PDB file of C-alpha atoms and ligand atoms in Angstrom:
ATOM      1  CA  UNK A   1      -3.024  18.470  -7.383  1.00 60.00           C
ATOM      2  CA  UNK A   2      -3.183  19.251  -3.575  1.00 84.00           C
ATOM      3  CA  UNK A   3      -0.571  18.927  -1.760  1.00 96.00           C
ATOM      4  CA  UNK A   4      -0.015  14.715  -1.409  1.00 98.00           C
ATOM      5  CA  UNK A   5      -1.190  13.206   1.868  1.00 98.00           C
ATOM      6  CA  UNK A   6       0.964  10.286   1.189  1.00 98.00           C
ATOM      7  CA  UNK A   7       4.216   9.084  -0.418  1.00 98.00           C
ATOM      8  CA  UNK A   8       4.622   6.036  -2.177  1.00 98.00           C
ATOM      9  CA  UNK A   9       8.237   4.905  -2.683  1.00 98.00           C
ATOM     10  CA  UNK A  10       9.760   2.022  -4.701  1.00 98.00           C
ATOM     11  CA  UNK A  11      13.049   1.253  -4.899  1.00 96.00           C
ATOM     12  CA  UNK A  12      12.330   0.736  -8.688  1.00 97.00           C
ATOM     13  CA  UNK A  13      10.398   1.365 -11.825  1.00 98.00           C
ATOM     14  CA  UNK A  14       9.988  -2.701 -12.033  1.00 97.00           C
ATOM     15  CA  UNK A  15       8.216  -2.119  -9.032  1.00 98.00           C
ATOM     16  CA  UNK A  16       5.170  -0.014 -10.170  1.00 98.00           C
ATOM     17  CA  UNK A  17       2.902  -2.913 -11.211  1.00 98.00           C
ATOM     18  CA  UNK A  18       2.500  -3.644  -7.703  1.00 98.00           C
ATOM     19  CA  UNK A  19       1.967   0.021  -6.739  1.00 98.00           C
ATOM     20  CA  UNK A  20      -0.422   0.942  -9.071  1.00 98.00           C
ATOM     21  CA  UNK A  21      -3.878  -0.137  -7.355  1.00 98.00           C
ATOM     22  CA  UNK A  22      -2.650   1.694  -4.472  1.00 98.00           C
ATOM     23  CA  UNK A  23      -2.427   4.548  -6.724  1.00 98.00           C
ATOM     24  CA  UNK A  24      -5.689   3.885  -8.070  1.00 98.00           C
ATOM     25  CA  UNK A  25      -7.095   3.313  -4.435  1.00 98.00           C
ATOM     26  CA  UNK A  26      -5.974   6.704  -3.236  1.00 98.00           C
ATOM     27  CA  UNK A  27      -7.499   8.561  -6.301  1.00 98.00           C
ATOM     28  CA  UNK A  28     -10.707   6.543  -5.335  1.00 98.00           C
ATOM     29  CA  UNK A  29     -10.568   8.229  -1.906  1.00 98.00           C
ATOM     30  CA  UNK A  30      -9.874  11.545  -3.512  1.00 98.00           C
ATOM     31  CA  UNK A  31      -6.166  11.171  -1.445  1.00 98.00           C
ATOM     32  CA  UNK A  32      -3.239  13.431  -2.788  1.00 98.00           C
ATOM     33  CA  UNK A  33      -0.283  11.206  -2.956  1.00 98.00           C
ATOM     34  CA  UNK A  34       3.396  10.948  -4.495  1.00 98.00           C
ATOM     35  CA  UNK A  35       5.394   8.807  -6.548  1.00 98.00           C
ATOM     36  CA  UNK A  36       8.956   8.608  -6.377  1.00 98.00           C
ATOM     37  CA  UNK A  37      11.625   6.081  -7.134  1.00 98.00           C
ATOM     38  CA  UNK A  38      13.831   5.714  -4.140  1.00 98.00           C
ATOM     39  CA  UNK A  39      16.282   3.060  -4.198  1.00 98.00           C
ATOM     40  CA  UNK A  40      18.222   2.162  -0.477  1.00 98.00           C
ATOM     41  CA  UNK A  41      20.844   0.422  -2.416  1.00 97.00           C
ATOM     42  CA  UNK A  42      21.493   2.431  -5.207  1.00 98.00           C
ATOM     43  CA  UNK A  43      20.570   5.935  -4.297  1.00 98.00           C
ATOM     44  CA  UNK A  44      20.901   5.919  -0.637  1.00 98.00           C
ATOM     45  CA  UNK A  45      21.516   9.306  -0.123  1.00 98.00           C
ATOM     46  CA  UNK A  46      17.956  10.020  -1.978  1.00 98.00           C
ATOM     47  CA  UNK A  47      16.931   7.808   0.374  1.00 98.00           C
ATOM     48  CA  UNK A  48      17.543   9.328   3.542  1.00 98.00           C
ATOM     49  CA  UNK A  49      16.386  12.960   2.196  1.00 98.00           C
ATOM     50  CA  UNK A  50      13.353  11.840   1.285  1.00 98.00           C
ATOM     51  CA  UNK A  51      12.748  10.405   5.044  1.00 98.00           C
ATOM     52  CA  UNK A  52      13.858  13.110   6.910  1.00 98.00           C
ATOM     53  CA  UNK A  53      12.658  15.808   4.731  1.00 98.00           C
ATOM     54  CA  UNK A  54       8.894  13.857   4.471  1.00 98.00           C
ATOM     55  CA  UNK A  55       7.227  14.812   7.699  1.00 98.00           C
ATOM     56  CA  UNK A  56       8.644  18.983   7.130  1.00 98.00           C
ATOM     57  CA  UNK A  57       6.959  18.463   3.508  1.00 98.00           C
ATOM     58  CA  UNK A  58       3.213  17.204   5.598  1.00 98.00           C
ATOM     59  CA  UNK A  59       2.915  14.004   4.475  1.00 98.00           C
ATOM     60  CA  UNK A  60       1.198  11.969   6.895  1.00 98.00           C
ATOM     61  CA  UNK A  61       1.894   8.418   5.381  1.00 99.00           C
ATOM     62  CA  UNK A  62       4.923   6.871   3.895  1.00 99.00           C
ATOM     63  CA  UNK A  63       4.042   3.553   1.796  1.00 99.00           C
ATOM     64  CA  UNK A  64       6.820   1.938   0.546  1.00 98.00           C
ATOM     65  CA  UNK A  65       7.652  -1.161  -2.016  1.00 98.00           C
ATOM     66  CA  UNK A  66      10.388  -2.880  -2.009  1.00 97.00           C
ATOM     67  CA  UNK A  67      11.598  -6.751  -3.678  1.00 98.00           C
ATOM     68  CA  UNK A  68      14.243  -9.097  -2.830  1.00 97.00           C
ATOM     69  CA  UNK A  69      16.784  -7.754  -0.330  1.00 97.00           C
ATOM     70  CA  UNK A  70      13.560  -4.914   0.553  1.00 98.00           C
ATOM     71  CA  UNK A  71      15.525  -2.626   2.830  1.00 98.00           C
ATOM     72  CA  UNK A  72      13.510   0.577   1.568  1.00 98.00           C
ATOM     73  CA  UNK A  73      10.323   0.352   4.067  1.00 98.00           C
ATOM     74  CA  UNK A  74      13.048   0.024   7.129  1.00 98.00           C
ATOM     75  CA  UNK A  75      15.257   2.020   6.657  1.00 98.00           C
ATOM     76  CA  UNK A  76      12.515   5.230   5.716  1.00 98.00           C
ATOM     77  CA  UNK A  77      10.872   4.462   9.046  1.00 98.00           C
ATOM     78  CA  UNK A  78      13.990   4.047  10.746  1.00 98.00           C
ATOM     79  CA  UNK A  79      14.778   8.469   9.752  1.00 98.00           C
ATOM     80  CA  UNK A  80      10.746   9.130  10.212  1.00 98.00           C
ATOM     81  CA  UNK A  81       8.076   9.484  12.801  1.00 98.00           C
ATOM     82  CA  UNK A  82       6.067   8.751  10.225  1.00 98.00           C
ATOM     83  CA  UNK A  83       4.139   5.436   9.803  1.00 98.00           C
ATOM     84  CA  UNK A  84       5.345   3.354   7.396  1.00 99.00           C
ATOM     85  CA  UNK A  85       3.709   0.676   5.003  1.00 99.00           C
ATOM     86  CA  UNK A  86       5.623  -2.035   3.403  1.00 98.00           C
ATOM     87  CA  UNK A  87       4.759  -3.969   0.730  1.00 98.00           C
ATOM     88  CA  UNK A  88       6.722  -7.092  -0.232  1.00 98.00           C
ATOM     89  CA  UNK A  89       7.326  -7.110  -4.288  1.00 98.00           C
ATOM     90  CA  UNK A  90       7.132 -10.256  -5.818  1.00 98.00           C
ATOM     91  CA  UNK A  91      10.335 -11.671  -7.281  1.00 97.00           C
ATOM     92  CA  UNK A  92      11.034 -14.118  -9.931  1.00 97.00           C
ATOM     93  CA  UNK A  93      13.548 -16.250  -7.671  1.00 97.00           C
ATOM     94  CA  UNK A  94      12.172 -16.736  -4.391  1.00 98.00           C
ATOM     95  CA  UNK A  95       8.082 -15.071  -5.461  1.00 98.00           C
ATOM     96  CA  UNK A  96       8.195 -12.410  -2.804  1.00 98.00           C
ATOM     97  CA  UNK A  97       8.895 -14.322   0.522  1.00 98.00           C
ATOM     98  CA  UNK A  98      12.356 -12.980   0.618  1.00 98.00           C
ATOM     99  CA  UNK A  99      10.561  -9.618   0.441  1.00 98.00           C
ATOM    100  CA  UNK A 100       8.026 -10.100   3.326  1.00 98.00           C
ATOM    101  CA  UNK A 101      10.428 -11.578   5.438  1.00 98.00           C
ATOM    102  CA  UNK A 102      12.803  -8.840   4.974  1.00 98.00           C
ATOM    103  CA  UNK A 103      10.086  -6.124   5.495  1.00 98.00           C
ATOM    104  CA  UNK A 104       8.201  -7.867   8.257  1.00 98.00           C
ATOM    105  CA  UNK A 105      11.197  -8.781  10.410  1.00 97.00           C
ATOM    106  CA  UNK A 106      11.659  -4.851  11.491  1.00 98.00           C
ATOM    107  CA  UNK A 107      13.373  -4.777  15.037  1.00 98.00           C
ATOM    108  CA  UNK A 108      11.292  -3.463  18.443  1.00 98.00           C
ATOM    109  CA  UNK A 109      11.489   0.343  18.132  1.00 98.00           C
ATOM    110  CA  UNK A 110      10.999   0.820  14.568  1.00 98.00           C
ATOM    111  CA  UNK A 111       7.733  -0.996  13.412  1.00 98.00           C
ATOM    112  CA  UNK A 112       6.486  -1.290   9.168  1.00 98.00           C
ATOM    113  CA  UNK A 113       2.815  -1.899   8.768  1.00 98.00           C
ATOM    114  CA  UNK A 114       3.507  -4.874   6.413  1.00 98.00           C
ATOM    115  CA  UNK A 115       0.620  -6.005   3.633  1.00 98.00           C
ATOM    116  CA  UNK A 116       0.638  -9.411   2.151  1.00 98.00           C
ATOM    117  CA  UNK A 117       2.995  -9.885  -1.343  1.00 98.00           C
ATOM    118  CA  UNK A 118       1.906  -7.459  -3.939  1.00 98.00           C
ATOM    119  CA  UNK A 119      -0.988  -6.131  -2.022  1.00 98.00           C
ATOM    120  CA  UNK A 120      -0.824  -2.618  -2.937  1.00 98.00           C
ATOM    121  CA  UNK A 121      -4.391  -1.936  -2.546  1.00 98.00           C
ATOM    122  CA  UNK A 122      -4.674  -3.279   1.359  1.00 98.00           C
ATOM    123  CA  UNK A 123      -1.353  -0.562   1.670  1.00 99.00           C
ATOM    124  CA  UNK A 124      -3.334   2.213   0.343  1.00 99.00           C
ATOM    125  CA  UNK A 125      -6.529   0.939   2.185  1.00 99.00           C
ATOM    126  CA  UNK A 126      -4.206   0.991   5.574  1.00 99.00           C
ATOM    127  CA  UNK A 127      -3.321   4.677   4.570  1.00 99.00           C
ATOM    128  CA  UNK A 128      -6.709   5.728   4.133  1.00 99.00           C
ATOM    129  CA  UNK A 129      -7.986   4.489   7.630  1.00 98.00           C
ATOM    130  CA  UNK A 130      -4.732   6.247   9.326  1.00 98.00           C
ATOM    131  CA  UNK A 131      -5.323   9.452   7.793  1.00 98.00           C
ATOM    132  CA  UNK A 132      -9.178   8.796   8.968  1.00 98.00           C
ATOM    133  CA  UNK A 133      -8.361   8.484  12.253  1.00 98.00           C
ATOM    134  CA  UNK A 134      -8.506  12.695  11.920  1.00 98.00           C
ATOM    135  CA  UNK A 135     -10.407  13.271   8.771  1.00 98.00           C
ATOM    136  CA  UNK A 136     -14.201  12.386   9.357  1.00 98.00           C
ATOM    137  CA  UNK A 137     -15.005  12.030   5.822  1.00 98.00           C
ATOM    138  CA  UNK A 138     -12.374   9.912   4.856  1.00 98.00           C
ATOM    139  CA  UNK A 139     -14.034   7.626   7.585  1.00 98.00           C
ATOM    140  CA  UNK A 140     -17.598   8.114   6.125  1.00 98.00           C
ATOM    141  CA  UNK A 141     -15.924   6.766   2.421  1.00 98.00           C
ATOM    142  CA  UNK A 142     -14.491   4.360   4.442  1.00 98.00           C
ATOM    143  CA  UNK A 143     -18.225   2.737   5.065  1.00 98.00           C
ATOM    144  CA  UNK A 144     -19.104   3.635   1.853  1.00 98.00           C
ATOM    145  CA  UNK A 145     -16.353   1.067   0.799  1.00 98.00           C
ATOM    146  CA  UNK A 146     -17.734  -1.500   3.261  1.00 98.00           C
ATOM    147  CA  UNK A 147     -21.312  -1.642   1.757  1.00 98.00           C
ATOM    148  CA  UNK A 148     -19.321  -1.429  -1.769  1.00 98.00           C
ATOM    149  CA  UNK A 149     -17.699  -5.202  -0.647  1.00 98.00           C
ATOM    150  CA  UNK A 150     -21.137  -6.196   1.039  1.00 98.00           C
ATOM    151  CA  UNK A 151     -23.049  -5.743  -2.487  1.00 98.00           C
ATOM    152  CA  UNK A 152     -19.788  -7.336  -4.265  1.00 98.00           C
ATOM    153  CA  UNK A 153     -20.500 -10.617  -1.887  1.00 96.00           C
ATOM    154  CA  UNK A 154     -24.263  -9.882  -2.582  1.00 96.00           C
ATOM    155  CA  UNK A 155     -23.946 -10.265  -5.896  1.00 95.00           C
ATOM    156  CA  UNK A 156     -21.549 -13.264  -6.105  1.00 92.00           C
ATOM    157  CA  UNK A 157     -24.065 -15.030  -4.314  1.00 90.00           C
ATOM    158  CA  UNK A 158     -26.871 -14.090  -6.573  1.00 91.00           C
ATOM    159  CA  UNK A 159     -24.582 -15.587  -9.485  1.00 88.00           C
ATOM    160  CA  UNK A 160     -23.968 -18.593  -7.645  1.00 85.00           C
ATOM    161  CA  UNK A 161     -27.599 -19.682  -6.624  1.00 82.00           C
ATOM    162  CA  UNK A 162     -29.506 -22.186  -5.457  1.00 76.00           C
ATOM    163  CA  UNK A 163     -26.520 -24.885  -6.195  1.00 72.00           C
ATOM    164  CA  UNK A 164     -29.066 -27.790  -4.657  1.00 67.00           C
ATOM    165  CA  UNK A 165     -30.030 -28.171  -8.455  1.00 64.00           C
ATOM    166  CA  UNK A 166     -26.718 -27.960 -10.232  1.00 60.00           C
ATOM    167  CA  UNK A 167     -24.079 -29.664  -8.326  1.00 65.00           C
ATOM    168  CA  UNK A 168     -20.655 -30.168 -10.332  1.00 68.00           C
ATOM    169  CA  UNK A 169     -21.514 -27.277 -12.635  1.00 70.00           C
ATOM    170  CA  UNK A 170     -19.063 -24.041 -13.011  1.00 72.00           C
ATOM    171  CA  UNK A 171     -20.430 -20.819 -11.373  1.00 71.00           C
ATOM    172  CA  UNK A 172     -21.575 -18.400 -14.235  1.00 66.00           C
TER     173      UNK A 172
HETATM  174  C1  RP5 B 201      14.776  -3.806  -5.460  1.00 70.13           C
HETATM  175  O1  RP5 B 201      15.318  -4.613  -6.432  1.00 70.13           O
HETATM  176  C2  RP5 B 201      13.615  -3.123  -6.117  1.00 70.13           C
HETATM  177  O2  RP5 B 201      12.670  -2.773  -5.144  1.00 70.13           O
HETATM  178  C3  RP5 B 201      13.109  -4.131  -7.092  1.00 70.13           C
HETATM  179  O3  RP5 B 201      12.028  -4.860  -6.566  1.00 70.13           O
HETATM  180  C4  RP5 B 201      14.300  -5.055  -7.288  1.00 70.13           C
HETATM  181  C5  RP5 B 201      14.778  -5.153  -8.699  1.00 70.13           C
HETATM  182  O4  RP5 B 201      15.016  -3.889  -9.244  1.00 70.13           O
HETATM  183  P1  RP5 B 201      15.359  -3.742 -10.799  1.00 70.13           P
HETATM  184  O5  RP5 B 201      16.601  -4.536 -11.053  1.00 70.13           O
HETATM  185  O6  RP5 B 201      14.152  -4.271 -11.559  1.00 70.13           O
HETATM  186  O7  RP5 B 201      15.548  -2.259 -11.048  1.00 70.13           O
HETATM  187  O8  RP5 B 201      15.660  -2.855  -4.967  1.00 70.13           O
END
């Protein structure tokens, strides 16, 4: 694989399920990327390598997962120039708000791009347009993609027809 574009980060394996469509996103873009486990509370010193060593190794985007007390997307963009995407994890005991709150809070001076609760897809999506910014034909998939959601919506409404006739019954 070429070198990876972007690093995804979790603070653990429990975490991948929410990770995976933005693994699957980035492979749909034909995006290198990374996965790493990188816990701020239990292997901090990993932790602070991996931030300060990221923008030497050319990645261009950090995105990074974290549930519960989710002090991984902070404190990576707190050691990089990098931008930074957070995703909240959803937890069993308070479903991923203590997550987003702890991710979205970030002080002035050090900001996280934060997605909604498990959104792994809009974090690699958000990736994708950054790294467009400079890469023209990541920009050009990027449209592709749009049409790809316009025929989706097309063909929803195809399925759901004329409904004057068939109020009350379920869409097909
Ligand atoms: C956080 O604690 C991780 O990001 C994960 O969401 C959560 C639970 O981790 P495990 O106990 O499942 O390893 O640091």
């Amino acid at each position: 694989m070429a070198n990876p574009l972007v690093g995804i980060v979790m603070g653990s394996k429990s975490d991948h399920p929410t990770l995976q469509p933005a693994e699957v996103m980035l492979a749909k873009f034909g995006v290198p990327f990374e996965t790493r486990v990188v816990s701020a509370h239990r292997t901090p010193d990993a932790m602070v390598s991996y931030a300060r060593e990221a923008e030497g190794r050319e990645l261009k985007v950090i995105i990074a997962a974290a549930g519960g007390a989710a002090h991984l997307p902070g404190m990576i963009a707190s050691m990089t120039v990098l931008p930074v995407v957070g995703v909240p994890v959803q937890t069993r005991a308070l479903s991923g708000v203590d997550s987003l709150h702890s991710i979205v809070q970030m002080p002035a001076g050090v900001p996280v791009a934060t997605v909604g609760i498990d959104n792994g897809a809009n974090a690699a999506l958000l990736a994708v347009r950054i790294l467009a910014t400079s890469k023209p034909e990541l920009a050009a998939k990027l449209h592709d993609y749009f049409e790809e959601m316009k025929a989706a919506v097309a063909k929803m409404n195809e399925e759901i027809g004329d409904r004057g006739s068939g109020i009350g019954d379920p869409i097909p």
